[in-house]
Amino acid sequence: SVWPVMDLVSAAVPIGLFFGRIANFINAEIVGSPTQMPWGMIFPGWGSEPRHPAMLYEAALEGLALFLVLRVFTHSLQSLKSPGLTTGIFLVGYSIARIFCEIFKIVDYRLIVDGWPFTKGMVYSVPMLLIGIWFIMRARSARDREEQAA
């Protein structure tokens, strides 16, 4: 079955996301929108206006926080015993973190739905969120069936 492999990979992916976003920070990529907040940063090639360090927000949420959440689920709550659960948790957590971080980024495209602006990153995250929810429901359903059979 591919589920255990997906679960193990999903538990490790946030480490790569963390270092990827730190590289984005070093290269001044994925800069945020202008801000007057005290932690705003001036990035080379983006003028003299302070901006949100969006890539650091992503490193913290998609990388560090998601890794810690998955660590609790895999080690304390034994999520690896329910194939697909860890992958589902990763997809849901990553999607939510990405949707949140998109608020602070410079966007090249906004989709307006009933007056609400959505970026491409937000739109792309919705299917991932739904698939993650399906994985979680599937894993819990399989676990419930196993418990009833025992």
GROMACS .gro file of C-alpha atoms in nm:
model
  150
    1SER     CA    1   0.000   0.000   0.000
    2VAL     CA    2   0.121   0.350  -0.081
    3TRP     CA    3  -0.045   0.508   0.226
    4PRO     CA    4   0.234   0.438   0.479
    5VAL     CA    5   0.495   0.584   0.243
    6MET     CA    6   0.283   0.894   0.185
    7ASP     CA    7   0.240   0.934   0.560
    8LEU     CA    8   0.614   0.913   0.629
    9VAL     CA    9   0.696   1.158   0.350
   10SER     CA   10   0.421   1.397   0.464
   11ALA     CA   11   0.563   1.400   0.817
   12ALA     CA   12   0.903   1.512   0.681
   13VAL     CA   13   0.796   1.759   0.409
   14PRO     CA   14   0.757   2.059   0.646
   15ILE     CA   15   1.133   2.049   0.712
   16GLY     CA   16   1.195   2.101   0.340
   17LEU     CA   17   0.929   2.372   0.325
   18PHE     CA   18   1.097   2.551   0.616
   19PHE     CA   19   1.439   2.557   0.450
   20GLY     CA   20   1.286   2.647   0.113
   21ARG     CA   21   1.116   2.953   0.263
   22ILE     CA   22   1.437   3.054   0.440
   23ALA     CA   23   1.608   3.038   0.099
   24ASN     CA   24   1.327   3.257  -0.038
   25PHE     CA   25   1.406   3.506   0.241
   26ILE     CA   26   1.780   3.504   0.166
   27ASN     CA   27   1.707   3.562  -0.204
   28ALA     CA   28   1.438   3.826  -0.130
   29GLU     CA   29   1.173   3.621  -0.312
   30ILE     CA   30   0.802   3.605  -0.226
   31VAL     CA   31   0.810   3.942  -0.054
   32GLY     CA   32   0.500   4.064   0.118
   33SER     CA   33   0.279   4.363   0.069
   34PRO     CA   34   0.379   4.702   0.212
   35THR     CA   35   0.332   4.740   0.586
   36GLN     CA   36   0.387   4.990   0.864
   37MET     CA   37   0.421   4.716   1.125
   38PRO     CA   38   0.744   4.731   1.327
   39TRP     CA   39   0.865   4.399   1.183
   40GLY     CA   40   0.831   4.522   0.825
   41MET     CA   41   1.150   4.475   0.625
   42ILE     CA   42   1.308   4.655   0.333
   43PHE     CA   43   1.405   4.406   0.063
   44PRO     CA   44   1.666   4.476  -0.205
   45GLY     CA   45   1.509   4.544  -0.541
   46TRP     CA   46   1.167   4.621  -0.390
   47GLY     CA   47   1.207   4.991  -0.312
   48SER     CA   48   1.243   5.159   0.026
   49GLU     CA   49   0.900   5.073   0.163
   50PRO     CA   50   0.892   4.817   0.448
   51ARG     CA   51   0.713   4.496   0.354
   52HIS     CA   52   0.576   4.192   0.531
   53PRO     CA   53   0.839   3.915   0.545
   54ALA     CA   54   0.579   3.674   0.403
   55MET     CA   55   0.835   3.401   0.343
   56LEU     CA   56   0.921   3.401   0.715
   57TYR     CA   57   0.553   3.369   0.801
   58GLU     CA   58   0.541   3.070   0.567
   59ALA     CA   59   0.859   2.921   0.715
   60ALA     CA   60   0.706   2.951   1.062
   61LEU     CA   61   0.361   2.813   0.973
   62GLU     CA   62   0.413   2.574   0.680
   63GLY     CA   63   0.748   2.459   0.812
   64LEU     CA   64   0.801   2.480   1.184
   65ALA     CA   65   0.443   2.482   1.319
   66LEU     CA   66   0.322   2.214   1.078
   67PHE     CA   67   0.624   1.995   1.157
   68LEU     CA   68   0.549   2.023   1.530
   69VAL     CA   69   0.179   1.944   1.478
   70LEU     CA   70   0.267   1.639   1.270
   71ARG     CA   71   0.527   1.535   1.527
   72VAL     CA   72   0.260   1.532   1.798
   73PHE     CA   73   0.022   1.336   1.575
   74THR     CA   74   0.282   1.080   1.466
   75HIS     CA   75   0.455   1.027   1.800
   76SER     CA   76   0.201   1.102   2.073
   77LEU     CA   77  -0.127   1.025   1.897
   78GLN     CA   78   0.005   0.739   1.680
   79SER     CA   79  -0.142   0.874   1.355
   80LEU     CA   80   0.088   0.647   1.152
   81LYS     CA   81  -0.125   0.353   1.262
   82SER     CA   82  -0.413   0.495   1.054
   83PRO     CA   83  -0.289   0.495   0.692
   84GLY     CA   84  -0.357   0.827   0.521
   85LEU     CA   85  -0.426   1.022   0.841
   86THR     CA   86  -0.086   1.190   0.860
   87THR     CA   87  -0.101   1.282   0.491
   88GLY     CA   88  -0.449   1.428   0.541
   89ILE     CA   89  -0.334   1.631   0.841
   90PHE     CA   90  -0.039   1.761   0.639
   91LEU     CA   91  -0.259   1.864   0.345
   92VAL     CA   92  -0.513   2.038   0.569
   93GLY     CA   93  -0.244   2.213   0.775
   94TYR     CA   94  -0.045   2.322   0.471
   95SER     CA   95  -0.356   2.451   0.295
   96ILE     CA   96  -0.470   2.654   0.594
   97ALA     CA   97  -0.122   2.798   0.649
   98ARG     CA   98  -0.089   2.888   0.282
   99ILE     CA   99  -0.431   3.051   0.263
  100PHE     CA  100  -0.345   3.259   0.571
  101CYS     CA  101  -0.001   3.363   0.443
  102GLU     CA  102  -0.143   3.467   0.105
  103ILE     CA  103  -0.308   3.760   0.284
  104PHE     CA  104   0.036   3.918   0.332
  105LYS     CA  105   0.185   3.858  -0.014
  106ILE     CA  106   0.204   4.075  -0.321
  107VAL     CA  107  -0.045   3.922  -0.559
  108ASP     CA  108  -0.055   3.927  -0.934
  109TYR     CA  109  -0.411   3.801  -0.957
  110ARG     CA  110  -0.724   3.827  -0.747
  111LEU     CA  111  -1.047   3.644  -0.805
  112ILE     CA  112  -1.342   3.831  -0.658
  113VAL     CA  113  -1.626   3.608  -0.537
  114ASP     CA  114  -1.920   3.787  -0.376
  115GLY     CA  115  -1.692   4.077  -0.289
  116TRP     CA  116  -1.423   3.857  -0.129
  117PRO     CA  117  -1.077   3.869  -0.292
  118PHE     CA  118  -0.897   3.538  -0.344
  119THR     CA  119  -0.542   3.494  -0.473
  120LYS     CA  120  -0.428   3.213  -0.701
  121GLY     CA  121  -0.251   3.056  -0.403
  122MET     CA  122  -0.577   3.053  -0.207
  123VAL     CA  123  -0.770   2.902  -0.496
  124TYR     CA  124  -0.503   2.634  -0.550
  125SER     CA  125  -0.511   2.548  -0.179
  126VAL     CA  126  -0.883   2.470  -0.169
  127PRO     CA  127  -0.860   2.136  -0.359
  128MET     CA  128  -0.565   2.038  -0.139
  129LEU     CA  129  -0.772   2.121   0.170
  130LEU     CA  130  -1.066   1.913   0.046
  131ILE     CA  131  -0.843   1.618  -0.044
  132GLY     CA  132  -0.682   1.639   0.300
  133ILE     CA  133  -1.023   1.632   0.469
  134TRP     CA  134  -1.117   1.331   0.256
  135PHE     CA  135  -0.793   1.151   0.356
  136ILE     CA  136  -0.867   1.215   0.725
  137MET     CA  137  -1.226   1.095   0.694
  138ARG     CA  138  -1.114   0.786   0.501
  139ALA     CA  139  -0.847   0.700   0.760
  140ARG     CA  140  -1.088   0.744   1.050
  141SER     CA  141  -1.356   0.539   0.875
  142ALA     CA  142  -1.109   0.255   0.814
  143ARG     CA  143  -0.996   0.268   1.177
  144ASP     CA  144  -1.360   0.258   1.298
  145ARG     CA  145  -1.427  -0.047   1.078
  146GLU     CA  146  -1.121  -0.223   1.221
  147GLU     CA  147  -1.231  -0.148   1.577
  148GLN     CA  148  -1.581  -0.282   1.509
  149ALA     CA  149  -1.440  -0.600   1.356
  150ALA     CA  150  -1.219  -0.663   1.660
   0.00000   0.00000   0.00000
